[in-house]
Coordinates of C-alpha atoms in Angstrom, one line a residue:
M1 CA 122.9 137.3 151.8
S2 CA 121.9 133.8 151.8
S3 CA 124.3 130.9 153.0
A4 CA 124.8 129.8 149.5
Q5 CA 126.6 133.0 148.6
R6 CA 128.6 133.3 151.9
P7 CA 132.2 132.0 151.9
P8 CA 132.6 128.8 153.9
L9 CA 133.5 129.1 157.6
A10 CA 137.1 128.2 158.5
H11 CA 136.0 127.4 162.2
V12 CA 133.0 127.5 164.5
F13 CA 133.9 126.9 168.3
K14 CA 131.6 126.2 171.0
G15 CA 132.5 126.7 174.7
T16 CA 133.8 129.4 176.9
F17 CA 135.6 132.6 175.8
V18 CA 137.4 135.0 178.1
H19 CA 138.4 138.4 176.8
S20 CA 138.3 142.2 177.7
S21 CA 136.2 144.9 176.4
A22 CA 136.0 148.6 176.7
S23 CA 133.6 148.3 179.6
A24 CA 135.1 145.4 181.4
P25 CA 138.7 144.2 182.1
M26 CA 137.6 140.6 181.8
E27 CA 134.4 139.2 180.5
I28 CA 133.7 135.4 180.6
L29 CA 131.3 134.2 177.8
H30 CA 130.0 130.7 178.8
G31 CA 128.0 128.7 176.2
H32 CA 129.0 130.8 173.2
L33 CA 129.5 130.1 169.6
L34 CA 132.2 131.8 167.8
G35 CA 132.7 131.7 163.9
V36 CA 135.7 132.5 161.9
D37 CA 135.7 133.0 158.2
D38 CA 138.3 131.8 155.7
N39 CA 140.1 135.3 156.0
G40 CA 140.5 134.8 159.7
T41 CA 138.1 137.2 160.7
I42 CA 135.5 136.8 163.5
V43 CA 132.0 136.7 162.0
F44 CA 129.9 135.9 164.9
V45 CA 130.0 135.6 168.6
E46 CA 126.4 134.5 170.0
Q47 CA 125.0 132.4 172.8
A48 CA 124.7 128.8 171.8
D49 CA 120.8 129.0 171.6
Q50 CA 121.2 130.9 168.5
L51 CA 122.9 127.8 166.9
E52 CA 119.9 127.0 164.5
Q53 CA 119.6 130.6 163.0
L54 CA 123.5 131.0 162.8
A55 CA 123.8 127.6 161.0
K56 CA 121.2 128.7 158.6
T57 CA 122.6 132.1 158.0
W58 CA 126.3 130.9 157.7
G59 CA 125.6 127.4 156.1
F60 CA 127.4 125.1 158.6
K61 CA 126.3 121.9 160.0
T62 CA 126.3 120.7 163.7
S63 CA 129.2 118.4 162.7
D64 CA 131.3 121.3 161.9
I65 CA 131.2 122.7 165.5
R66 CA 134.2 122.2 167.5
Q67 CA 133.1 121.7 171.2
L68 CA 135.5 122.8 173.8
S69 CA 135.6 120.5 177.1
K70 CA 134.6 122.3 180.4
H71 CA 138.3 122.7 181.4
E72 CA 139.1 124.7 178.2
F73 CA 138.6 128.1 177.1
F74 CA 139.8 130.5 174.3
M75 CA 141.5 133.9 175.2
P76 CA 142.8 136.5 173.0
G77 CA 146.6 136.2 171.9
L78 CA 149.1 137.9 174.1
V79 CA 150.7 141.2 172.8
D80 CA 154.3 141.6 173.6
T81 CA 155.0 145.4 172.9
H82 CA 158.6 145.4 173.6
I83 CA 161.1 142.5 173.0
H84 CA 164.8 142.4 171.7
A85 CA 165.0 139.4 169.4
P86 CA 169.0 139.2 169.3
Q87 CA 169.1 139.4 173.1
Y88 CA 167.1 136.0 173.3
S89 CA 170.5 134.3 173.3
F90 CA 171.5 135.3 176.7
T91 CA 167.8 135.4 178.2
G92 CA 168.0 134.2 181.8
T93 CA 171.4 135.3 182.5
R94 CA 173.4 138.4 183.1
V95 CA 170.9 140.8 184.7
D96 CA 173.6 141.8 187.3
L97 CA 174.5 145.3 186.1
P98 CA 172.6 148.5 185.7
L99 CA 171.5 149.4 182.3
L100 CA 174.2 151.5 180.8
Q101 CA 176.8 149.1 182.0
W102 CA 174.8 146.1 181.1
L103 CA 174.6 147.6 177.6
T104 CA 178.4 147.9 177.2
A105 CA 179.2 144.4 178.9
Y106 CA 176.7 142.1 177.5
T107 CA 174.3 143.7 174.9
F108 CA 176.3 145.4 172.4
P109 CA 179.0 142.9 172.0
T110 CA 176.2 140.2 171.5
E111 CA 174.3 142.3 168.9
I112 CA 177.5 142.7 167.0
K113 CA 177.4 139.1 166.2
Y114 CA 174.1 139.4 164.0
Q115 CA 176.0 140.5 161.0
D116 CA 176.6 136.6 160.7
G117 CA 173.6 135.5 159.0
G118 CA 173.7 131.8 160.2
F119 CA 173.9 132.9 163.8
A120 CA 171.1 135.3 163.3
E121 CA 169.0 132.5 161.7
E122 CA 169.4 130.2 164.7
V123 CA 168.6 132.6 167.4
Y124 CA 165.7 134.4 165.5
T125 CA 164.0 131.0 164.7
R126 CA 164.2 130.0 168.3
V127 CA 162.9 133.4 169.7
V128 CA 159.9 133.2 167.3
R129 CA 159.2 129.7 168.2
R130 CA 159.4 130.3 171.9
T131 CA 157.2 133.3 172.0
L132 CA 154.5 131.7 170.0
K133 CA 154.5 128.6 172.2
N134 CA 154.0 130.9 175.1
G135 CA 151.0 132.5 173.5
T136 CA 152.6 135.7 172.0
T137 CA 150.5 136.1 168.8
T138 CA 151.8 139.7 168.3
A139 CA 155.4 141.0 169.1
C140 CA 157.1 144.3 168.4
Y141 CA 160.7 143.4 168.0
F142 CA 164.0 145.4 168.2
A143 CA 166.5 143.7 165.9
T144 CA 170.2 145.0 165.5
I145 CA 171.8 147.6 163.3
H146 CA 172.4 145.0 160.5
T147 CA 169.7 145.4 157.6
D148 CA 170.0 141.8 156.2
S149 CA 169.6 140.0 159.4
S150 CA 166.8 142.3 160.5
L151 CA 165.0 141.5 157.2
L152 CA 165.9 137.6 157.9
L153 CA 163.9 138.1 161.3
A154 CA 160.8 139.4 159.5
E155 CA 161.1 136.4 157.0
I156 CA 161.1 134.0 159.9
I157 CA 158.2 135.6 161.7
D158 CA 156.2 135.4 158.5
K159 CA 157.2 131.7 158.0
F160 CA 155.8 130.8 161.5
G161 CA 152.8 133.0 161.1
Q162 CA 153.2 135.4 164.1
R163 CA 152.0 139.1 163.8
A164 CA 154.9 141.5 164.3
F165 CA 156.5 145.0 164.1
V166 CA 160.2 144.7 163.1
G167 CA 162.8 147.5 163.6
K168 CA 166.2 147.7 162.4
V169 CA 168.0 149.5 165.2
C170 CA 169.5 153.0 164.5
M171 CA 172.4 154.2 166.5
D172 CA 175.3 156.6 165.4
V173 CA 176.8 157.1 169.0
N174 CA 178.5 154.4 171.1
N175 CA 181.6 155.6 172.9
S176 CA 181.6 152.4 175.1
V177 CA 181.6 149.9 172.0
P178 CA 182.6 152.1 169.1
E179 CA 182.5 149.0 166.5
Y180 CA 178.8 148.8 167.1
R181 CA 177.5 151.8 165.6
E182 CA 176.6 153.4 162.4
I183 CA 177.6 156.5 160.3
T184 CA 174.6 158.9 160.5
A185 CA 173.9 158.8 156.7
D186 CA 174.5 155.1 156.5
S187 CA 172.0 154.6 159.3
V188 CA 169.2 156.5 157.5
Q189 CA 169.9 155.0 154.1
E190 CA 170.0 151.4 155.4
T191 CA 166.6 152.3 157.4
E192 CA 165.1 153.3 154.1
R193 CA 166.3 150.2 152.5
F194 CA 165.1 148.1 155.4
V195 CA 161.6 149.7 155.1
R196 CA 161.4 149.5 151.4
E197 CA 162.4 145.8 151.1
L198 CA 160.3 144.7 154.0
L199 CA 157.2 146.4 152.4
E200 CA 158.1 145.0 149.1
K201 CA 157.9 141.4 150.6
K202 CA 154.1 142.0 151.3
Y203 CA 154.0 140.0 154.3
P204 CA 150.3 140.0 155.4
R205 CA 151.1 140.7 159.2
V206 CA 154.8 141.9 159.5
Q207 CA 155.3 145.5 159.3
P208 CA 158.4 147.8 159.5
I209 CA 158.7 150.3 162.6
I210 CA 161.3 153.1 162.8
T211 CA 163.5 152.1 165.8
P212 CA 166.2 154.8 167.1
R213 CA 167.8 152.7 169.9
F214 CA 167.3 155.6 172.6
G215 CA 168.3 159.1 173.3
P216 CA 172.0 158.3 174.4
S217 CA 172.6 156.4 171.1
C218 CA 171.6 158.9 168.6
T219 CA 172.9 162.3 167.4
E220 CA 170.1 165.0 166.8
D221 CA 170.7 164.6 163.0
L222 CA 169.7 160.9 163.2
L223 CA 166.6 161.4 165.3
N224 CA 165.5 164.2 163.0
A225 CA 166.1 162.1 159.8
L226 CA 164.3 159.3 161.3
G227 CA 161.3 161.5 162.3
D228 CA 161.0 162.7 158.8
L229 CA 161.2 159.0 157.5
A230 CA 158.3 157.9 159.9
Q231 CA 156.4 161.0 158.8
S232 CA 156.7 160.7 155.1
H233 CA 156.0 156.8 155.1
D234 CA 153.5 157.1 158.0
L235 CA 155.2 154.5 159.8
H236 CA 155.0 153.2 163.4
V237 CA 158.0 154.3 165.8
Q238 CA 159.6 152.6 168.9
S239 CA 162.3 153.4 171.4
H240 CA 163.3 153.6 174.9
I241 CA 162.6 156.4 177.4
S242 CA 163.3 157.2 181.0
E243 CA 164.2 153.7 182.0
T244 CA 166.7 154.7 184.5
E245 CA 167.6 158.0 186.4
E246 CA 171.2 157.8 185.1
E247 CA 170.0 157.5 181.3
V248 CA 167.6 160.6 182.0
K249 CA 170.5 162.7 183.4
L250 CA 172.8 161.5 180.3
V251 CA 170.1 162.7 177.9
E252 CA 170.0 166.2 179.8
N253 CA 173.7 166.6 179.4
M254 CA 173.8 165.4 175.8
F255 CA 170.9 167.4 174.7
P256 CA 170.7 170.6 176.7
A257 CA 168.4 172.5 174.3
Y258 CA 165.6 170.2 175.2
Q259 CA 163.4 170.5 178.2
N260 CA 163.2 166.8 178.8
Y261 CA 163.6 163.5 177.3
T262 CA 160.0 163.3 175.9
E263 CA 160.5 166.8 174.2
L264 CA 163.7 165.2 172.5
Y265 CA 161.6 162.6 170.7
D266 CA 158.5 165.1 170.2
K267 CA 160.5 167.8 168.6
N268 CA 162.2 165.4 166.2
K269 CA 158.6 163.9 165.0
L270 CA 159.3 160.6 166.7
L271 CA 156.4 160.9 169.3
T272 CA 153.1 160.4 167.4
S273 CA 150.0 158.3 167.7
K274 CA 151.9 155.4 166.1
T275 CA 154.8 155.6 168.7
V276 CA 155.4 153.1 171.5
M277 CA 158.0 153.9 174.1
A278 CA 159.5 151.2 176.6
H279 CA 159.8 151.7 180.2
A280 CA 158.9 155.4 181.1
C281 CA 159.6 154.7 184.7
H282 CA 160.6 158.3 185.4
L283 CA 158.6 160.6 183.3
S284 CA 157.3 163.8 184.7
E285 CA 153.6 165.0 184.8
E286 CA 154.3 167.5 182.0
E287 CA 155.8 164.5 179.8
L288 CA 152.8 162.2 180.6
K289 CA 150.5 165.0 179.4
L290 CA 152.6 165.3 176.0
F291 CA 152.3 161.6 175.6
S292 CA 148.4 161.8 176.0
L293 CA 148.3 164.8 173.6
R294 CA 150.4 163.0 171.0
G295 CA 148.3 159.8 171.4
A296 CA 151.7 158.1 172.0
A297 CA 152.0 154.7 173.9
I298 CA 153.9 153.2 176.7
S299 CA 155.1 149.6 177.1
H300 CA 155.5 148.5 180.6
C301 CA 158.4 146.1 181.2
P302 CA 158.2 145.2 184.9
N303 CA 160.3 142.1 184.9
S304 CA 163.2 144.2 183.3
N305 CA 162.6 147.2 185.5
F306 CA 162.9 145.0 188.7
S307 CA 165.8 142.8 187.3
M308 CA 168.0 145.7 186.6
C309 CA 166.8 147.8 189.4
S310 CA 165.6 150.5 186.8
G311 CA 162.5 151.9 188.5
V312 CA 158.9 151.1 189.0
L313 CA 156.4 152.4 186.5
N314 CA 153.2 153.8 188.1
V315 CA 150.8 152.2 185.7
Q316 CA 147.7 153.8 187.4
K317 CA 149.1 157.1 186.9
V318 CA 149.8 156.5 183.3
L319 CA 146.2 155.3 182.8
E320 CA 144.7 158.3 184.6
H321 CA 146.5 160.4 182.0
N322 CA 144.8 158.7 179.4
V323 CA 148.0 157.4 177.9
K324 CA 147.7 154.0 176.0
L325 CA 149.7 151.2 177.8
G326 CA 150.6 147.6 176.8
L327 CA 153.0 145.1 178.5
G328 CA 156.3 143.9 177.3
T329 CA 158.7 141.3 178.3
D330 CA 161.9 143.3 177.3
V331 CA 164.0 140.2 176.5
A332 CA 166.8 140.2 177.8
G333 CA 166.7 142.8 180.5
G334 CA 163.7 140.9 181.3
Y335 CA 164.6 137.3 182.0
S336 CA 161.4 135.7 180.8
A337 CA 160.0 135.5 177.1
S338 CA 156.6 134.8 178.3
M339 CA 153.8 137.4 178.6
L340 CA 152.3 135.4 181.6
D341 CA 155.4 136.4 183.3
A342 CA 154.7 140.1 182.3
I343 CA 151.2 139.9 183.7
R344 CA 152.5 138.6 186.9
K345 CA 155.3 141.1 187.4
T346 CA 152.7 143.7 186.6
M347 CA 150.8 142.6 189.7
V348 CA 154.1 142.9 191.7
A349 CA 155.0 146.3 190.5
S350 CA 151.7 147.5 191.4
N351 CA 151.6 145.9 194.7
S352 CA 155.1 147.5 195.4
L353 CA 153.7 150.9 194.8
Q354 CA 150.8 150.1 197.3
I355 CA 153.2 148.9 199.9
N356 CA 155.3 151.9 199.7
K357 CA 152.1 154.3 199.9
V358 CA 152.6 155.8 196.5
N359 CA 149.1 154.5 195.7
E360 CA 146.2 153.7 197.7
T361 CA 145.0 150.7 195.7
G362 CA 146.6 148.4 193.1
L363 CA 145.7 146.9 189.7
T364 CA 143.6 143.8 189.8
L365 CA 144.7 140.6 187.9
K366 CA 141.8 141.3 185.4
E367 CA 143.3 144.7 184.7
A368 CA 146.6 143.2 184.1
F369 CA 145.0 140.5 181.8
Q370 CA 143.5 143.4 179.8
L371 CA 146.8 145.2 179.4
A372 CA 148.5 142.2 178.1
T373 CA 145.8 141.6 175.4
L374 CA 143.5 144.6 174.5
G375 CA 145.9 147.1 176.0
G376 CA 148.8 145.8 173.9
S377 CA 146.7 146.1 170.8
Q378 CA 145.7 149.6 171.6
A379 CA 149.6 150.5 172.3
L380 CA 150.5 149.2 168.9
G381 CA 147.6 150.7 167.0
L382 CA 146.1 147.4 166.0
D383 CA 142.9 147.5 168.3
G384 CA 140.8 147.6 165.2
V385 CA 142.2 144.2 164.0
I386 CA 143.0 142.3 167.3
G387 CA 142.8 142.4 171.1
N388 CA 139.6 140.8 171.9
F389 CA 136.8 138.6 170.3
E390 CA 134.7 141.4 168.8
V391 CA 133.0 140.7 165.5
G392 CA 135.0 142.0 162.6
K393 CA 138.4 141.5 164.2
E394 CA 140.9 138.6 163.2
F395 CA 141.0 135.6 165.4
D396 CA 144.2 135.8 167.3
A397 CA 143.7 133.3 170.0
L398 CA 145.1 130.8 172.7
L399 CA 143.3 127.6 173.4
I400 CA 143.9 127.1 177.2
N401 CA 143.5 123.7 178.9
T402 CA 143.6 124.2 182.6
K403 CA 143.5 120.4 183.1
A404 CA 146.4 119.6 180.5
S405 CA 148.0 116.2 181.4
D406 CA 151.2 117.8 182.7
S407 CA 149.7 121.2 183.9
P408 CA 151.8 123.0 186.4
F409 CA 148.9 123.6 188.8
D410 CA 146.1 121.7 190.4
L411 CA 142.3 122.3 190.3
F412 CA 140.0 121.2 193.1
S413 CA 136.3 120.4 193.2
A414 CA 135.6 123.9 194.9
D415 CA 137.3 125.8 192.3
D416 CA 134.9 127.7 190.0
F417 CA 135.6 128.7 186.6
E418 CA 137.0 132.1 187.3
D419 CA 139.4 130.4 190.0
A420 CA 140.7 128.2 187.0
V421 CA 141.2 131.4 184.9
Q422 CA 143.2 133.1 187.9
K423 CA 145.2 129.8 188.4
F424 CA 146.4 129.7 184.8
L425 CA 147.2 133.4 184.8
Y426 CA 149.3 133.0 187.9
L427 CA 150.7 129.5 187.5
G428 CA 150.1 128.3 184.0
D429 CA 152.5 128.1 181.2
D430 CA 152.9 126.8 177.7
R431 CA 151.9 123.4 178.8
N432 CA 148.3 124.8 179.2
I433 CA 148.4 126.5 175.8
S434 CA 147.4 123.6 173.6
E435 CA 146.8 125.7 170.4
V436 CA 147.7 129.2 169.1
Y437 CA 145.8 130.9 166.4
V438 CA 146.9 134.0 164.4
A439 CA 144.2 135.4 162.0
G440 CA 142.3 132.2 162.1
K441 CA 145.3 130.0 161.1
Q442 CA 146.6 127.4 163.6
V443 CA 150.3 128.2 164.2
V444 CA 150.9 126.1 167.3
P445 CA 151.5 123.2 167.4
F446 CA 154.0 124.1 164.8
S447 CA 153.4 122.4 161.2
S448 CA 156.0 120.2 159.8
S449 CA 156.8 122.6 157.0
V450 CA 158.4 125.0 159.6

């Protein structure tokens, strides 16, 4: 195809690109050219000495190239595989109780308020803006049991240009706060409406996800109906599993016919290759094998697991079982909406297992970076579309400036490029994230239209 027939390129960037590949947890590509077409797809990633040939092939001029400074680099957008949008209103507070008491005292009473569309709009707008500013280009959201405000969340996400899955929460058991639960048939019917109306909107990057809250919030009838719905519409599924030992015991008592928590989901068709389960701190070997067999994924949420003393997930053991794994913030059990915090807490969790002689070695920072990007895309079944800078994938990316004017860390003359990347991952924040792209479109800084 000659350049005359090719669609014009939306972007040509020249500089350093940092990403993960199947073979390396972190690759640093210095002196490269990356081209993005009008559809937001990456069409080339080549060394800069290929400029002449690329310009001829793709019909761009040298003046079209955006040159990054030596203190800048692009990295893939961060993927938050587990976040509760309605809980954002109390993020950074109230992590002083164990899970089941925490749900009763704080979470359920907060989530009831989302029947009010005005309240929902304020919080949902803020959580989408905050996560995008912090570099989350893809998020897997829990909403609440309210269909209309859950649809509003999807609309807000689309308006800001984030990529996401959105789930209307399903729960027909709630003895502690009985006013926050659904009748089984209503839950199924409203979930069908949620899925139908969301798909009818034809948002390019926002999809529905079937969302039973967790075992203790659901009857077997509800789980079964949701499994059928997920299967018949070929939908993604999200829930929680084995977050705390108390929760695991509760599930054993509520569902004695099942061998374990994982089987409860599996037998009800909710453990599939399109499933992501949060936490999984207390899964048995047998359960991990079933996850691997089904191709189901785990969302590791270390901030939440430490903040609420839930447990420590052994990430290395999960990966040894060939189970897909991404990272999550788990707002508001996790007190930070930043995936950079999730990377840091992943390192702490890994180190704690080494300190306690559970593992001989720990994860590296490069491996944590991989889990927050490519790993997250794999966990959500999006690794054919996003996760790194491979040709054919969509350009979801963060422009990082390690010398931003108000950067929270310092660079010294002895620091090499890899030192600067490490400093950003350990010490950086949204001040270093100067631009955010989703499918080739710049979404941060926010445009005046949003």
